[in-house]
């Protein structure tokens, strides 16, 4: 075969597709800030404003700037600018163009080095009209140079990225947009801010936001270690270091702002070259559950591990290679299990014989009507195949078949219950109950510290029918909740329960 025929893309169609790669507004701006950090900027200013009724975003820095050749490449898809995988935040040469296109139809860049001041711009409508990837590139005019001076200081090196015709803004309230952006950048770039980088959004300083709350005296660090991982690429073996840190933050409080946040924020924050690329993920090392509400973790890796980490250029997801996952799981999974066991032990409650008897009666009544009830799907733990993380499960070895004797004799066995009701300390601000599936069994855990427990369980112990009816109600709610979780409604369910529990707590007090 001869590969000698031009196969250029249809520019008008492609540029529209590139605008919808899945970037969020705040993630896209964070990608533009990455370029400023890579340019060794010490001051990065971001403006979110309305000009002539149009939303406008400006990201300006006092970094090293770009010369003519570098600017030419930077405004091109798949630019060939040099990257240091050990430290640079950019990688694929797509960030400046795709991030800005996801927000705006027009991007204007003015930049200055010690050798001169340059200007470049692209416009989506121009590309569509000409059906070709075209741009402006020239020496900056006096007006453009003065504009840059206004952002970075007279005669200073630096760069300004000006986004106009912003038609893909999800929040058009500039004050609210700026506030959310501050919080996002404060978390994503927290280590750079702590190291002295100054970031301002609409002239307000961005402070570091640490999800592990390491500065809080109530935070307990349970792991902070360097994990050497063996890497084989292109037939060569080497050892890379991955840092893992796990902490238990202070017990979250229940307020209007905190409802549902504990569950949402638990998990691992993945850091590439000290910059957060994913937040609050399980990474398949644990399953999100209220037992992990205090757990926060960080996994730090270098850009030299990009292929094994499986990071993509919008920095929205990672997909660990099997070998890397296994090496990290050997350390992190046992720690997560230990955290869960500790949470379970701390919340154990002493249950009276009378309460146990009533809960057992309710569980037996539920078992008797098992075939009539709508139940969640059973969760059976799968054993991973030695051949791969996503491979088929390995069947359990079978016992030798035994000859069946007395086939006609009926054997009496104790009926298995499909429900177990426990009483545990889930915190004064915790939910009324929590539930889980263990195989086919629904586990319900009443929160003995919620006023519902006192008023609906302790106060009605003398009325067995009412106590059993309460168990039936909670079992029915738990079954409905677990069925919704099967359909992916985790966050909605937890927000519903959090609001219900908070309101009932207020009303019963």
Coordinates of C-alpha atoms in Angstrom, one line a residue, residues 31-353:
X31 CA -5.6 24.0 32.0
X32 CA -4.8 27.5 30.8
X33 CA -3.3 28.2 34.3
X34 CA -1.1 25.1 33.8
X35 CA 0.6 26.9 30.9
X36 CA 1.3 29.8 33.2
X37 CA 2.8 27.6 35.8
X38 CA 5.0 25.8 33.2
X39 CA 6.2 29.3 32.1
X40 CA 7.5 29.8 35.7
X41 CA 5.0 32.6 36.4
X42 CA 5.0 33.8 40.0
X43 CA 1.8 35.9 39.6
X44 CA -1.2 34.7 37.7
X45 CA -4.3 36.9 37.4
X46 CA -7.7 35.8 36.1
X47 CA -10.5 38.2 35.2
X48 CA -14.1 37.1 34.8
X49 CA -16.1 40.0 33.5
X50 CA -18.8 41.3 31.2
X51 CA -17.8 43.6 28.4
X52 CA -20.5 45.1 26.2
X53 CA -22.9 42.4 27.4
X54 CA -20.5 39.6 26.5
X55 CA -18.8 37.2 28.9
X56 CA -15.0 37.6 28.8
X57 CA -12.2 35.6 30.5
X58 CA -8.6 36.7 30.7
X59 CA -5.7 34.6 32.1
X60 CA -2.5 36.6 32.4
X61 CA 0.8 35.8 33.9
X62 CA 4.3 37.2 34.4
X63 CA 6.1 34.1 33.1
X64 CA 8.8 33.7 30.5
X65 CA 6.4 34.4 27.6
X66 CA 6.7 32.8 24.2
X67 CA 8.8 33.6 21.2
X68 CA 7.4 33.7 17.7
X69 CA 8.1 30.0 17.0
X70 CA 6.7 28.8 20.3
X71 CA 3.6 30.9 19.9
X72 CA 3.1 29.5 16.4
X73 CA 3.2 26.0 17.8
X74 CA 1.1 26.7 21.0
X75 CA -1.8 27.9 18.9
X76 CA -1.7 24.7 16.8
X77 CA -3.5 21.5 17.7
X78 CA -0.9 18.9 18.8
X79 CA 1.8 21.5 19.3
X80 CA 5.4 20.3 19.4
X81 CA 6.6 22.5 22.2
X82 CA 9.2 20.9 24.5
X83 CA 8.0 19.2 27.7
X84 CA 9.7 17.9 30.8
X85 CA 7.6 14.9 31.9
X86 CA 9.1 15.2 35.4
X87 CA 7.7 18.6 36.1
X88 CA 5.6 20.2 33.3
X89 CA 1.8 20.1 33.6
X90 CA 1.2 20.1 29.9
X91 CA 1.8 17.0 27.9
X92 CA -0.2 16.5 24.7
X93 CA 0.1 20.0 23.1
X94 CA -3.7 20.3 23.0
X95 CA -4.6 22.3 26.1
X96 CA -4.4 25.9 25.0
X97 CA -6.5 25.3 21.9
X98 CA -9.0 22.7 23.1
X99 CA -9.5 24.2 26.6
X100 CA -10.2 27.7 25.2
X101 CA -12.4 26.4 22.4
X102 CA -14.5 24.6 24.9
X103 CA -15.5 28.0 26.4
X104 CA -15.2 30.6 23.6
X105 CA -15.4 31.1 19.9
X106 CA -12.4 33.5 19.8
X107 CA -9.0 33.3 21.6
X108 CA -6.4 36.1 21.4
X109 CA -3.0 35.6 22.9
X110 CA -0.5 38.4 23.5
X111 CA 3.0 37.4 24.7
X112 CA 6.3 39.0 25.4
X113 CA 9.8 37.5 25.8
X114 CA 13.1 39.4 26.1
X115 CA 13.3 39.3 22.3
X116 CA 9.9 40.8 21.4
X117 CA 6.2 41.0 21.7
X118 CA 3.9 38.8 19.6
X119 CA 0.2 38.3 18.9
X120 CA -1.8 35.4 17.7
X121 CA -5.5 34.6 17.5
X122 CA -7.9 32.0 16.2
X123 CA -11.7 32.4 15.5
X124 CA -14.1 29.5 15.2
X125 CA -16.3 31.3 12.7
X126 CA -13.2 32.1 10.5
X127 CA -12.2 28.4 10.5
X128 CA -15.8 27.4 9.6
X129 CA -16.1 30.0 6.9
X130 CA -12.8 29.0 5.2
X131 CA -13.1 25.3 6.1
X132 CA -9.4 25.4 7.1
X133 CA -7.4 25.8 10.3
X134 CA -6.3 29.4 10.0
X135 CA -5.0 31.8 12.6
X136 CA -3.6 35.3 13.0
X137 CA 0.2 35.4 13.9
X138 CA 2.2 38.6 13.9
X139 CA 4.3 41.0 15.9
X140 CA 2.1 42.7 18.5
X141 CA 0.8 46.2 17.7
X142 CA 1.4 49.1 20.1
X143 CA -2.2 48.7 21.4
X144 CA -1.7 45.0 22.0
X145 CA 1.6 45.6 23.8
X146 CA 0.0 48.3 26.0
X147 CA -2.8 45.8 26.7
X148 CA -0.3 43.3 27.9
X149 CA 1.4 45.9 30.0
X150 CA -1.9 46.5 31.8
X151 CA -2.0 42.8 32.7
X152 CA 1.7 42.0 33.6
X153 CA 3.4 45.3 34.1
X154 CA 5.1 47.7 31.7
X155 CA 7.8 45.9 29.7
X156 CA 7.6 42.7 31.7
X157 CA 7.7 39.3 30.1
X158 CA 4.5 37.3 30.3
X159 CA 1.4 36.2 28.4
X160 CA -2.3 37.1 28.3
X161 CA -4.9 34.7 27.0
X162 CA -8.1 36.6 26.2
X163 CA -11.3 34.6 25.5
X164 CA -14.3 36.4 23.9
X165 CA -17.6 35.3 22.4
X166 CA -17.9 32.9 25.3
X167 CA -21.0 30.9 24.3
X168 CA -20.4 27.8 26.4
X169 CA -20.5 29.3 29.8
X170 CA -22.5 27.2 32.3
X171 CA -22.9 29.9 34.9
X172 CA -23.3 33.4 33.5
X173 CA -23.3 35.1 36.9
X174 CA -19.7 36.5 37.0
X175 CA -19.6 36.8 40.8
X176 CA -20.7 33.2 41.3
X177 CA -18.5 31.9 38.5
X178 CA -15.4 33.7 39.9
X179 CA -16.1 32.3 43.4
X180 CA -16.4 28.7 42.2
X181 CA -13.3 29.1 40.1
X182 CA -11.4 30.3 43.1
X183 CA -12.3 27.2 45.1
X184 CA -11.5 24.9 42.2
X185 CA -8.0 26.4 41.5
X186 CA -7.3 26.5 45.3
X187 CA -7.7 22.8 45.4
X188 CA -6.3 21.8 42.1
X189 CA -3.2 24.0 42.4
X190 CA -2.9 23.9 46.2
X191 CA 0.8 22.8 46.3
X192 CA 1.9 25.6 43.8
X193 CA 0.0 28.2 45.9
X194 CA 1.6 26.9 49.1
X195 CA 5.0 27.1 47.3
X196 CA 4.6 30.8 46.7
X197 CA 2.7 31.1 43.4
X198 CA 0.2 34.0 43.6
X199 CA -3.1 33.5 42.0
X200 CA -5.9 36.1 41.8
X201 CA -9.4 35.8 40.5
X202 CA -11.0 39.3 40.0
X203 CA -8.3 40.7 42.2
X204 CA -9.1 38.3 45.1
X205 CA -6.3 36.0 46.3
X206 CA -6.8 32.3 45.8
X207 CA -5.9 30.4 48.9
X208 CA -4.9 26.7 49.0
X209 CA -7.8 24.3 49.8
X210 CA -6.5 21.0 51.3
X211 CA -9.1 18.2 51.2
X212 CA -6.9 16.2 53.7
X213 CA -7.0 19.1 56.2
X214 CA -3.4 18.4 57.2
X215 CA -3.1 21.6 59.1
X216 CA -6.0 20.6 61.3
X217 CA -4.8 19.1 64.6
X218 CA -7.8 16.7 64.5
X219 CA -6.6 15.1 61.3
X220 CA -4.9 11.7 61.7
X221 CA -2.4 10.6 59.0
X222 CA -2.6 6.8 58.7
X223 CA -0.2 6.4 55.8
X224 CA 2.4 8.6 54.1
X225 CA 4.8 6.4 52.1
X226 CA 6.8 6.2 48.9
X227 CA 5.8 3.1 47.0
X228 CA 8.5 1.9 44.5
X229 CA 6.7 0.5 41.4
X230 CA 8.3 -1.7 38.8
X231 CA 7.7 -0.4 35.2
X232 CA 8.3 -2.2 31.9
X233 CA 8.0 -0.2 28.8
X234 CA 9.3 -1.0 25.3
X235 CA 11.2 -4.0 26.8
X236 CA 13.1 -1.9 29.4
X237 CA 12.5 -2.2 33.1
X238 CA 12.8 0.7 35.6
X239 CA 11.6 1.6 39.0
X240 CA 9.4 4.7 39.6
X241 CA 8.2 6.2 42.9
X242 CA 4.6 6.8 43.7
X243 CA 3.8 8.6 46.9
X244 CA 0.6 7.6 48.7
X245 CA -0.9 9.5 51.6
X246 CA -4.1 8.6 53.6
X247 CA -5.6 10.7 56.3
X248 CA -8.7 10.7 58.5
X249 CA -10.1 14.2 58.7
X250 CA -12.1 15.4 61.7
X251 CA -15.7 14.1 62.0
X252 CA -17.8 16.2 59.5
X253 CA -20.6 18.4 60.9
X254 CA -24.1 18.5 59.6
X255 CA -25.1 21.9 58.2
X256 CA -27.0 23.0 55.1
X257 CA -23.7 23.3 53.2
X258 CA -22.3 20.0 54.5
X259 CA -25.2 17.7 53.6
X260 CA -24.0 15.0 51.3
X261 CA -20.5 16.5 51.0
X262 CA -18.8 13.9 53.3
X263 CA -19.7 11.1 51.0
X264 CA -18.9 13.1 47.9
X265 CA -15.4 14.2 49.1
X266 CA -14.2 10.9 50.5
X267 CA -11.6 9.0 48.4
X268 CA -8.3 9.6 46.6
X269 CA -7.1 12.8 45.0
X270 CA -4.8 12.0 42.1
X271 CA -1.8 14.3 41.7
X272 CA 0.3 14.5 38.5
X273 CA 3.5 16.5 39.0
X274 CA 1.9 18.1 42.1
X275 CA -1.2 19.2 40.2
X276 CA -4.6 17.5 41.0
X277 CA -6.0 15.7 38.0
X278 CA -8.8 13.8 39.7
X279 CA -10.6 14.2 43.0
X280 CA -12.4 12.0 45.5
X281 CA -12.1 8.8 43.5
X282 CA -12.2 5.2 44.8
X283 CA -9.7 4.1 42.1
X284 CA -11.2 0.6 42.9
X285 CA -9.3 0.4 46.2
X286 CA -12.5 0.7 48.2
X287 CA -16.3 1.2 47.7
X288 CA -17.8 4.6 48.7
X289 CA -19.6 4.2 52.0
X290 CA -20.4 6.3 55.0
X291 CA -17.7 4.2 56.8
X292 CA -15.2 6.2 54.8
X293 CA -16.6 9.7 55.4
X294 CA -13.5 10.8 57.2
X295 CA -11.0 9.2 54.7
X296 CA -9.1 11.3 52.2
X297 CA -6.1 10.2 50.2
X298 CA -3.6 11.5 47.7
X299 CA -1.7 9.5 45.1
X300 CA 1.3 11.4 43.6
X301 CA 2.9 10.4 40.4
X302 CA 5.3 11.8 37.8
X303 CA 4.4 12.5 34.2
X304 CA 6.9 9.7 33.3
X305 CA 4.1 7.3 34.4
X306 CA 1.4 8.8 32.2
X307 CA 1.0 5.8 30.0
X308 CA 0.6 3.4 33.0
X309 CA -1.7 5.8 34.8
X310 CA -3.8 6.2 31.6
X311 CA -4.3 9.9 31.8
X312 CA -6.0 11.7 28.9
X313 CA -5.4 15.3 27.8
X314 CA -8.4 16.9 29.3
X315 CA -7.1 15.6 32.7
X316 CA -10.6 14.3 33.6
X317 CA -9.9 10.6 34.2
X318 CA -7.2 8.0 34.7
X319 CA -7.2 4.3 34.1
X320 CA -4.4 2.5 35.9
X321 CA -2.6 -0.2 34.0
X322 CA -3.1 -3.7 35.6
X323 CA 0.5 -3.9 36.8
X324 CA 0.5 -0.5 38.4
X325 CA -2.9 -1.0 40.0
X326 CA -1.8 -4.3 41.5
X327 CA 1.4 -2.8 43.0
X328 CA -0.6 0.1 44.6
X329 CA -3.5 -2.1 45.7
X330 CA -1.1 -4.4 47.7
X331 CA -0.5 -1.3 49.9
X332 CA -3.7 0.7 49.8
X333 CA -6.4 -1.9 49.9
X334 CA -5.4 -3.3 53.3
X335 CA -5.2 0.2 54.7
X336 CA -8.7 1.0 53.4
X337 CA -10.0 -2.2 55.0
X338 CA -8.4 -1.3 58.3
X339 CA -10.1 2.1 58.1
X340 CA -13.4 0.5 57.6
X341 CA -12.9 -2.0 60.4
X342 CA -12.0 0.9 62.7
X343 CA -15.1 2.8 61.8
X344 CA -17.3 -0.3 62.4
X345 CA -15.7 -0.8 65.8
X346 CA -16.1 2.8 66.9
X347 CA -19.8 2.8 66.2
X348 CA -20.7 -0.5 67.9
X349 CA -23.7 0.1 70.2
X350 CA -24.8 -2.0 73.2
X351 CA -28.2 -3.5 72.3
X352 CA -30.6 -4.7 75.0
X353 CA -32.1 -8.2 74.8

